[in-house]
Amino acid sequence: MDREVLRARAYLLRVAEPPAKETGLLVEQLGPVAAADAIRRGDVPVAVATQTRARRSTDLADDDLAAAAAAGVRLVVPESSEWPHWPFSAFAVAGTKELAPPLALWARGSGDLAELCDRAVAIVGARAATGYGTHVAADLGAALADGGQTVVSGAAIGIDGAAHRGALSVGGPTVAVLACGPDRAYPASHAALIERVSRTGLVVSEYPPGAVPARHRFLVRNRLIAGLTAGTVVVEAARRSGAQRTAFDARALGRLVMAVPGPVTSAGSVGCHELIRDGALLVTRAEEVREATGRLGIDLAAEPERPRRPTDGLDPVQALVHDALPPRAARDTGWLAVEAGVPVGAVRSALIELEGRGLVEHREGRWQRPAPKPDEQPA
């Protein structure tokens, strides 16, 4: 990769606070090196000057690249093969300045960003998650990762952390998108988790090494979680939450929004229920998520096993005759014909089939249901 391109992109990431749509458009017009030079001189359109004026004289590109290298972080740029061009192409048609693609991304880890995004799903939700929510998020993360899909989240406490841990528990791929520098651990209690993510997947951020988290940066990074993936699953969310913002961004980018229902009495699931009412796909298991976001005609969800009864598969007449039999009494065919409302001949044919299935017994000219087996006796 051309060193000057890397320097220009590193400068642009620090000088323009994301999302910087106008600056991004200038880079598309001039190229990163020429755009960076124009910004340094102040020879740019008013919209770009507004975004860059406060920091344009702060050129720490070489320092940032050196600090990144020391921390095992690299700069992934649109000019590299690792850039997820296809996922990020949705930003161009979103139609809002808040949904601008990143100018570059700092990445820590062994994974290839483009490959990881090829089959990626976001799992997001409340920080103040319930035991139900963390259990569901971990199960979804494990099952999706075990099936080869990348789990993307924000490494936050609660649902995010549970989703990452689920993926890691099966040795699957996962990506953590941070609202601070890629060399920092936020929250601090997730330092070990973020380190584990970097070993098997990637930790990515728009913010340069050493950058501290800020409230608005969490909302800004949510668009990346949505943009890197084929769909977003919201596991738990309050009426107003960052997870709902991620779902909003996903929908604006043309991505599938899914939500896990919770107890109707839980404030932590109100946001999920609102999303479902607004058209989000209700999902309860990983197979449903994979079918919705996976390969057409390949990643189909198998029907869940359903309880079977001995009477399953009976035709209408057989079912009528079986229902007519009293639980503990024997009856002749004439009585059964009247009770079931079918001809005697049809009753006899039905009884032969029912006997073959072990559903009736013939004793002393009458028919009755068989006695329950010892293991079927009520407690």
Short mmCIF file of C-alpha atoms in Angstrom, two decimals:
data_model
loop_
_atom_site.label_atom_id
_atom_site.label_comp_id
_atom_site.label_asym_id
_atom_site.label_seq_id
_atom_site.Cartn_x
_atom_site.Cartn_y
_atom_site.Cartn_z
CA MET A 1 0.00 0.00 0.00
CA ASP A 2 1.28 3.46 -0.97
CA ARG A 3 2.64 5.15 2.16
CA GLU A 4 1.32 8.55 1.06
CA VAL A 5 -2.20 7.16 0.75
CA LEU A 6 -1.98 5.74 4.27
CA ARG A 7 -0.66 9.05 5.62
CA ALA A 8 -3.42 10.98 3.87
CA ARG A 9 -6.16 8.68 5.14
CA ALA A 10 -4.76 8.74 8.68
CA TYR A 11 -4.70 12.55 8.57
CA LEU A 12 -8.28 12.68 7.27
CA LEU A 13 -9.58 10.38 10.02
CA ARG A 14 -8.20 12.71 12.67
CA VAL A 15 -9.04 16.03 11.03
CA ALA A 16 -12.69 15.28 10.18
CA GLU A 17 -14.93 13.99 12.96
CA PRO A 18 -17.09 11.15 11.57
CA PRO A 19 -19.43 11.03 9.86
CA ALA A 20 -17.90 13.54 7.46
CA LYS A 21 -19.91 13.17 4.28
CA GLU A 22 -18.72 16.34 2.57
CA THR A 23 -15.08 15.50 3.28
CA GLY A 24 -15.68 12.03 1.91
CA LEU A 25 -17.12 13.46 -1.30
CA LEU A 26 -14.04 15.68 -1.69
CA VAL A 27 -11.82 12.61 -1.28
CA GLU A 28 -13.81 10.81 -3.97
CA GLN A 29 -13.32 13.77 -6.33
CA LEU A 30 -9.62 14.50 -5.74
CA GLY A 31 -8.25 11.32 -4.22
CA PRO A 32 -7.01 11.06 -0.62
CA VAL A 33 -3.59 12.65 -1.08
CA ALA A 34 -4.80 15.70 -3.02
CA ALA A 35 -7.81 16.11 -0.71
CA ALA A 36 -5.59 16.03 2.36
CA ASP A 37 -3.28 18.67 0.85
CA ALA A 38 -6.24 20.90 -0.01
CA ILE A 39 -7.59 20.64 3.54
CA ARG A 40 -4.20 21.54 5.01
CA ARG A 41 -4.15 24.68 2.85
CA GLY A 42 -7.77 25.50 3.61
CA ASP A 43 -8.52 25.52 -0.11
CA VAL A 44 -11.78 23.57 0.13
CA PRO A 45 -15.54 24.17 -0.18
CA VAL A 46 -17.28 25.79 2.77
CA ALA A 47 -18.95 22.54 3.88
CA VAL A 48 -15.59 20.76 4.05
CA ALA A 49 -13.94 23.72 5.77
CA THR A 50 -16.66 23.64 8.43
CA GLN A 51 -15.87 19.98 9.15
CA THR A 52 -12.08 20.35 9.18
CA ARG A 53 -11.26 23.94 10.21
CA ALA A 54 -10.68 23.21 13.89
CA ARG A 55 -8.17 20.40 13.29
CA ARG A 56 -6.68 20.93 9.83
CA SER A 57 -3.37 22.13 11.25
CA THR A 58 -3.10 19.07 13.51
CA ASP A 59 -1.23 16.60 11.32
CA LEU A 60 -0.43 13.54 13.43
CA ALA A 61 -0.57 11.01 10.61
CA ASP A 62 2.95 9.68 11.14
CA ASP A 63 2.48 9.55 14.91
CA ASP A 64 -0.84 7.75 14.56
CA LEU A 65 0.60 5.19 12.15
CA ALA A 66 3.56 4.59 14.45
CA ALA A 67 1.35 4.25 17.52
CA ALA A 68 -0.92 1.89 15.62
CA ALA A 69 1.98 -0.32 14.53
CA ALA A 70 3.25 -0.49 18.11
CA ALA A 71 -0.21 -1.66 19.25
CA GLY A 72 -0.62 -4.21 16.47
CA VAL A 73 -3.11 -2.01 14.63
CA ARG A 74 -3.21 -1.40 10.87
CA LEU A 75 -5.04 1.13 8.76
CA VAL A 76 -7.52 -0.42 6.32
CA VAL A 77 -8.28 1.93 3.43
CA PRO A 78 -10.63 1.84 0.43
CA GLU A 79 -7.60 1.38 -1.82
CA SER A 80 -6.81 -2.01 -0.24
CA SER A 81 -8.25 -5.44 -1.07
CA GLU A 82 -9.41 -5.76 2.54
CA TRP A 83 -11.90 -2.92 2.21
CA PRO A 84 -15.57 -4.11 2.29
CA HIS A 85 -16.63 -2.26 -0.86
CA TRP A 86 -19.88 -4.14 -1.38
CA PRO A 87 -21.31 -3.66 2.15
CA PHE A 88 -20.29 0.00 2.23
CA SER A 89 -21.81 0.74 -1.18
CA ALA A 90 -25.18 1.09 0.60
CA PHE A 91 -24.04 4.37 2.18
CA ALA A 92 -24.08 6.06 -1.22
CA VAL A 93 -27.83 5.56 -1.60
CA ALA A 94 -28.90 6.14 2.02
CA GLY A 95 -29.63 9.79 1.34
CA THR A 96 -28.66 11.26 4.72
CA LYS A 97 -25.48 12.99 5.83
CA GLU A 98 -25.42 10.92 9.03
CA LEU A 99 -25.00 7.74 6.97
CA ALA A 100 -21.68 8.47 5.31
CA PRO A 101 -19.10 5.74 4.75
CA PRO A 102 -15.90 5.86 6.79
CA LEU A 103 -12.83 7.44 5.25
CA ALA A 104 -10.75 4.50 6.53
CA LEU A 105 -10.76 2.12 9.48
CA TRP A 106 -8.19 1.26 12.09
CA ALA A 107 -8.16 -2.51 12.61
CA ARG A 108 -6.58 -4.74 15.23
CA GLY A 109 -6.59 -8.46 14.73
CA SER A 110 -5.82 -11.31 12.37
CA GLY A 111 -9.05 -11.30 10.37
CA ASP A 112 -9.57 -9.88 6.89
CA LEU A 113 -12.31 -7.24 7.05
CA ALA A 114 -13.75 -7.93 3.60
CA GLU A 115 -13.88 -11.67 4.22
CA LEU A 116 -15.40 -11.26 7.66
CA CYS A 117 -18.14 -9.03 6.24
CA ASP A 118 -19.05 -11.47 3.49
CA ARG A 119 -21.52 -13.28 5.76
CA ALA A 120 -21.95 -11.02 8.77
CA VAL A 121 -24.84 -10.41 11.16
CA ALA A 122 -25.06 -7.72 13.84
CA ILE A 123 -26.37 -8.59 17.29
CA VAL A 124 -27.07 -5.55 19.46
CA GLY A 125 -29.11 -4.68 22.50
CA ALA A 126 -29.33 -3.17 25.93
CA ARG A 127 -26.41 -2.64 28.26
CA ALA A 128 -28.74 -3.21 31.21
CA ALA A 129 -29.65 -6.63 29.85
CA THR A 130 -31.61 -9.25 31.71
CA GLY A 131 -30.52 -12.84 32.18
CA TYR A 132 -32.98 -13.78 29.45
CA GLY A 133 -31.43 -11.30 27.04
CA THR A 134 -27.80 -12.31 27.62
CA HIS A 135 -28.75 -15.98 27.33
CA VAL A 136 -30.48 -15.42 23.99
CA ALA A 137 -27.65 -13.22 22.65
CA ALA A 138 -24.98 -15.76 23.59
CA ASP A 139 -26.96 -18.61 22.02
CA LEU A 140 -27.50 -16.63 18.82
CA GLY A 141 -23.84 -15.60 18.68
CA ALA A 142 -22.62 -19.17 19.17
CA ALA A 143 -25.00 -20.74 16.66
CA LEU A 144 -24.44 -18.12 13.96
CA ALA A 145 -20.66 -18.23 14.33
CA ASP A 146 -20.70 -22.02 14.37
CA GLY A 147 -22.51 -21.85 11.03
CA GLY A 148 -19.79 -19.67 9.52
CA GLN A 149 -21.39 -16.24 9.92
CA THR A 150 -19.49 -13.37 11.49
CA VAL A 151 -21.05 -11.84 14.60
CA VAL A 152 -20.63 -8.04 14.67
CA SER A 153 -21.36 -5.94 17.75
CA GLY A 154 -20.07 -3.05 19.82
CA ALA A 155 -18.28 -4.82 22.72
CA ALA A 156 -20.50 -3.04 25.24
CA ILE A 157 -21.69 -4.51 28.52
CA GLY A 158 -24.85 -6.57 28.24
CA ILE A 159 -26.12 -7.92 24.92
CA ASP A 160 -23.04 -6.93 22.90
CA GLY A 161 -20.63 -8.71 25.19
CA ALA A 162 -22.84 -11.81 25.36
CA ALA A 163 -22.99 -12.01 21.55
CA HIS A 164 -19.19 -11.76 21.24
CA ARG A 165 -18.70 -14.39 23.95
CA GLY A 166 -21.13 -16.71 22.23
CA ALA A 167 -19.16 -16.52 18.98
CA LEU A 168 -15.85 -16.96 20.79
CA SER A 169 -17.15 -20.00 22.69
CA VAL A 170 -17.30 -21.98 19.43
CA GLY A 171 -14.11 -20.49 17.98
CA GLY A 172 -16.16 -18.52 15.46
CA PRO A 173 -15.49 -15.15 13.82
CA THR A 174 -16.58 -11.93 15.49
CA VAL A 175 -15.93 -8.21 14.96
CA ALA A 176 -16.08 -5.51 17.63
CA VAL A 177 -16.69 -1.94 16.45
CA LEU A 178 -15.44 0.59 19.01
CA ALA A 179 -16.31 4.22 19.69
CA CYS A 180 -12.73 4.96 20.78
CA GLY A 181 -9.24 4.21 19.54
CA PRO A 182 -8.58 0.60 18.50
CA ASP A 183 -5.78 0.34 21.06
CA ARG A 184 -8.11 1.15 23.97
CA ALA A 185 -10.51 -1.13 25.85
CA TYR A 186 -13.89 0.37 26.52
CA PRO A 187 -15.49 -0.55 28.77
CA ALA A 188 -12.37 -1.35 30.78
CA SER A 189 -14.05 -4.44 32.22
CA HIS A 190 -14.13 -5.87 28.68
CA ALA A 191 -10.38 -5.55 28.09
CA ALA A 192 -9.89 -9.33 28.07
CA LEU A 193 -12.92 -9.85 25.85
CA ILE A 194 -11.76 -7.27 23.29
CA GLU A 195 -8.32 -8.88 23.27
CA ARG A 196 -9.89 -12.28 22.57
CA VAL A 197 -11.94 -10.78 19.73
CA SER A 198 -8.77 -9.40 18.13
CA ARG A 199 -7.14 -12.84 18.16
CA THR A 200 -9.83 -14.58 16.12
CA GLY A 201 -11.53 -11.71 14.34
CA LEU A 202 -11.13 -7.94 14.33
CA VAL A 203 -11.47 -4.87 16.49
CA VAL A 204 -12.19 -1.85 14.27
CA SER A 205 -12.69 1.87 14.75
CA GLU A 206 -12.79 5.14 12.83
CA TYR A 207 -11.01 6.87 15.68
CA PRO A 208 -7.20 7.08 15.84
CA PRO A 209 -5.05 5.36 18.46
CA GLY A 210 -5.53 6.89 21.88
CA ALA A 211 -8.90 8.48 21.06
CA VAL A 212 -11.30 8.45 23.99
CA PRO A 213 -14.96 7.46 23.76
CA ALA A 214 -17.67 10.12 23.70
CA ARG A 215 -21.45 9.89 23.78
CA HIS A 216 -21.94 10.98 20.18
CA ARG A 217 -19.30 8.54 18.98
CA PHE A 218 -21.35 5.58 20.14
CA LEU A 219 -24.25 6.72 17.97
CA VAL A 220 -21.91 7.37 15.04
CA ARG A 221 -20.28 3.95 15.25
CA ASN A 222 -23.70 2.26 15.18
CA ARG A 223 -23.97 3.00 11.46
CA LEU A 224 -20.80 0.92 10.92
CA ILE A 225 -22.26 -2.03 12.82
CA ALA A 226 -25.31 -1.82 10.56
CA GLY A 227 -23.30 -1.19 7.41
CA LEU A 228 -20.84 -4.06 7.84
CA THR A 229 -23.61 -6.66 8.05
CA ALA A 230 -26.45 -8.19 6.06
CA GLY A 231 -28.88 -7.69 8.91
CA THR A 232 -29.19 -6.52 12.51
CA VAL A 233 -30.76 -8.53 15.33
CA VAL A 234 -31.98 -6.52 18.32
CA VAL A 235 -32.22 -8.80 21.36
CA GLU A 236 -33.29 -6.35 24.06
CA ALA A 237 -33.91 -2.62 23.77
CA ALA A 238 -35.70 0.01 25.76
CA ARG A 239 -38.11 2.44 24.13
CA ARG A 240 -35.22 4.79 23.43
CA SER A 241 -31.85 3.14 22.97
CA GLY A 242 -28.69 2.89 20.91
CA ALA A 243 -29.83 -0.51 19.66
CA GLN A 244 -32.89 1.06 18.13
CA ARG A 245 -30.63 3.62 16.45
CA THR A 246 -28.60 0.78 14.95
CA ALA A 247 -31.83 -0.79 13.69
CA PHE A 248 -32.87 2.57 12.20
CA ASP A 249 -29.52 2.87 10.40
CA ALA A 250 -29.78 -0.71 9.15
CA ARG A 251 -33.23 -0.06 7.71
CA ALA A 252 -32.03 3.16 6.05
CA LEU A 253 -29.18 1.20 4.47
CA GLY A 254 -31.58 -1.36 3.07
CA ARG A 255 -30.52 -4.06 5.52
CA LEU A 256 -32.81 -6.51 7.24
CA VAL A 257 -33.91 -5.63 10.78
CA MET A 258 -34.79 -8.49 13.14
CA ALA A 259 -35.93 -8.45 16.73
CA VAL A 260 -36.27 -11.02 19.49
CA PRO A 261 -39.53 -10.74 21.46
CA GLY A 262 -39.48 -10.65 25.23
CA PRO A 263 -42.01 -10.59 28.05
CA VAL A 264 -44.67 -7.95 27.43
CA THR A 265 -44.12 -6.79 31.02
CA SER A 266 -40.40 -6.13 30.48
CA ALA A 267 -39.30 -2.54 29.88
CA GLY A 268 -36.14 -3.99 28.35
CA SER A 269 -38.10 -5.48 25.45
CA VAL A 270 -40.38 -2.55 24.65
CA GLY A 271 -38.04 -1.40 21.88
CA CYS A 272 -38.01 -4.87 20.31
CA HIS A 273 -41.78 -5.04 20.31
CA GLU A 274 -42.01 -1.61 18.69
CA LEU A 275 -39.58 -2.71 15.99
CA ILE A 276 -41.67 -5.82 15.30
CA ARG A 277 -44.83 -3.72 15.07
CA ASP A 278 -43.01 -1.48 12.59
CA GLY A 279 -42.09 -4.40 10.35
CA ALA A 280 -38.96 -5.97 11.83
CA LEU A 281 -38.73 -9.73 11.37
CA LEU A 282 -39.53 -11.61 14.58
CA VAL A 283 -36.79 -14.18 15.24
CA THR A 284 -36.37 -16.66 18.07
CA ARG A 285 -33.50 -18.88 16.93
CA ALA A 286 -30.32 -18.70 14.89
CA GLU A 287 -31.76 -20.79 12.05
CA GLU A 288 -34.33 -18.09 11.38
CA VAL A 289 -31.63 -15.39 11.33
CA ARG A 290 -29.45 -17.47 9.01
CA GLU A 291 -32.32 -18.11 6.61
CA ALA A 292 -33.13 -14.39 6.48
CA THR A 293 -29.55 -13.20 5.97
CA GLY A 294 -27.82 -16.19 4.41
CA ARG A 295 -27.46 -17.67 0.96
CA LEU A 296 -30.64 -17.90 -1.07
CA GLY A 297 -31.90 -21.47 -1.25
CA ILE A 298 -29.03 -22.81 0.88
CA ASP A 299 -29.30 -21.46 4.42
CA LEU A 300 -32.88 -22.58 4.94
CA ALA A 301 -34.22 -23.07 8.44
CA ALA A 302 -35.32 -26.59 9.26
CA GLU A 303 -38.75 -26.92 10.79
CA PRO A 304 -38.45 -27.33 14.56
CA GLU A 305 -39.45 -30.69 15.99
CA ARG A 306 -43.00 -30.73 17.21
CA PRO A 307 -44.57 -33.04 19.80
CA ARG A 308 -46.22 -36.08 18.19
CA ARG A 309 -49.34 -37.88 19.34
CA PRO A 310 -50.30 -41.51 18.63
CA THR A 311 -53.37 -40.23 16.79
CA ASP A 312 -51.38 -38.09 14.32
CA GLY A 313 -52.13 -39.16 10.76
CA LEU A 314 -55.59 -40.61 11.34
CA ASP A 315 -58.10 -39.89 8.61
CA PRO A 316 -61.35 -38.10 9.59
CA VAL A 317 -63.41 -41.31 10.04
CA GLN A 318 -60.71 -43.03 12.08
CA ALA A 319 -60.44 -39.94 14.29
CA LEU A 320 -64.21 -39.85 14.83
CA VAL A 321 -64.31 -43.52 15.82
CA HIS A 322 -61.34 -43.17 18.16
CA ASP A 323 -62.88 -40.11 19.80
CA ALA A 324 -66.16 -41.98 20.26
CA LEU A 325 -64.54 -44.66 22.41
CA PRO A 326 -64.98 -43.90 26.12
CA PRO A 327 -61.70 -43.72 28.08
CA ARG A 328 -62.50 -46.75 30.30
CA ALA A 329 -65.41 -48.63 28.76
CA ALA A 330 -65.85 -51.12 25.91
CA ARG A 331 -68.47 -50.64 23.19
CA ASP A 332 -69.73 -52.61 20.20
CA THR A 333 -69.61 -51.40 16.61
CA GLY A 334 -73.28 -50.47 16.54
CA TRP A 335 -72.90 -48.14 19.51
CA LEU A 336 -69.77 -46.62 18.01
CA ALA A 337 -71.54 -46.02 14.67
CA VAL A 338 -74.24 -44.01 16.40
CA GLU A 339 -71.83 -42.11 18.62
CA ALA A 340 -69.41 -41.30 15.80
CA GLY A 341 -72.15 -40.66 13.23
CA VAL A 342 -70.65 -42.94 10.55
CA PRO A 343 -71.93 -46.19 8.97
CA VAL A 344 -71.16 -49.50 10.70
CA GLY A 345 -69.05 -50.67 7.77
CA ALA A 346 -66.89 -47.59 8.02
CA VAL A 347 -66.56 -48.12 11.76
CA ARG A 348 -65.31 -51.69 11.22
CA SER A 349 -62.68 -50.50 8.67
CA ALA A 350 -61.57 -47.75 11.01
CA LEU A 351 -61.26 -50.13 13.95
CA ILE A 352 -59.00 -52.45 11.96
CA GLU A 353 -56.63 -49.53 11.27
CA LEU A 354 -56.82 -48.32 14.86
CA GLU A 355 -56.06 -51.81 16.16
CA GLY A 356 -53.05 -52.04 13.88
CA ARG A 357 -51.75 -48.80 15.42
CA GLY A 358 -52.33 -50.10 18.93
CA LEU A 359 -54.98 -47.48 19.63
CA VAL A 360 -57.85 -49.94 20.32
CA GLU A 361 -58.27 -53.48 21.60
CA HIS A 362 -60.97 -56.07 20.81
CA ARG A 363 -62.27 -57.98 23.84
CA GLU A 364 -65.30 -60.25 24.02
CA GLY A 365 -66.99 -58.71 21.01
CA ARG A 366 -66.41 -55.14 22.06
CA TRP A 367 -63.82 -52.45 21.48
CA GLN A 368 -61.97 -50.35 23.99
CA ARG A 369 -58.93 -48.19 24.32
CA PRO A 370 -55.85 -50.01 25.62
CA ALA A 371 -54.92 -49.57 29.29
CA PRO A 372 -52.19 -46.99 29.86
CA LYS A 373 -48.68 -48.38 30.24
CA PRO A 374 -47.06 -48.07 33.67
CA ASP A 375 -44.81 -45.16 32.51
CA GLU A 376 -47.89 -43.37 31.11
CA GLN A 377 -49.83 -43.46 34.39
CA PRO A 378 -50.48 -40.00 35.88
CA ALA A 379 -48.25 -39.07 38.79
#
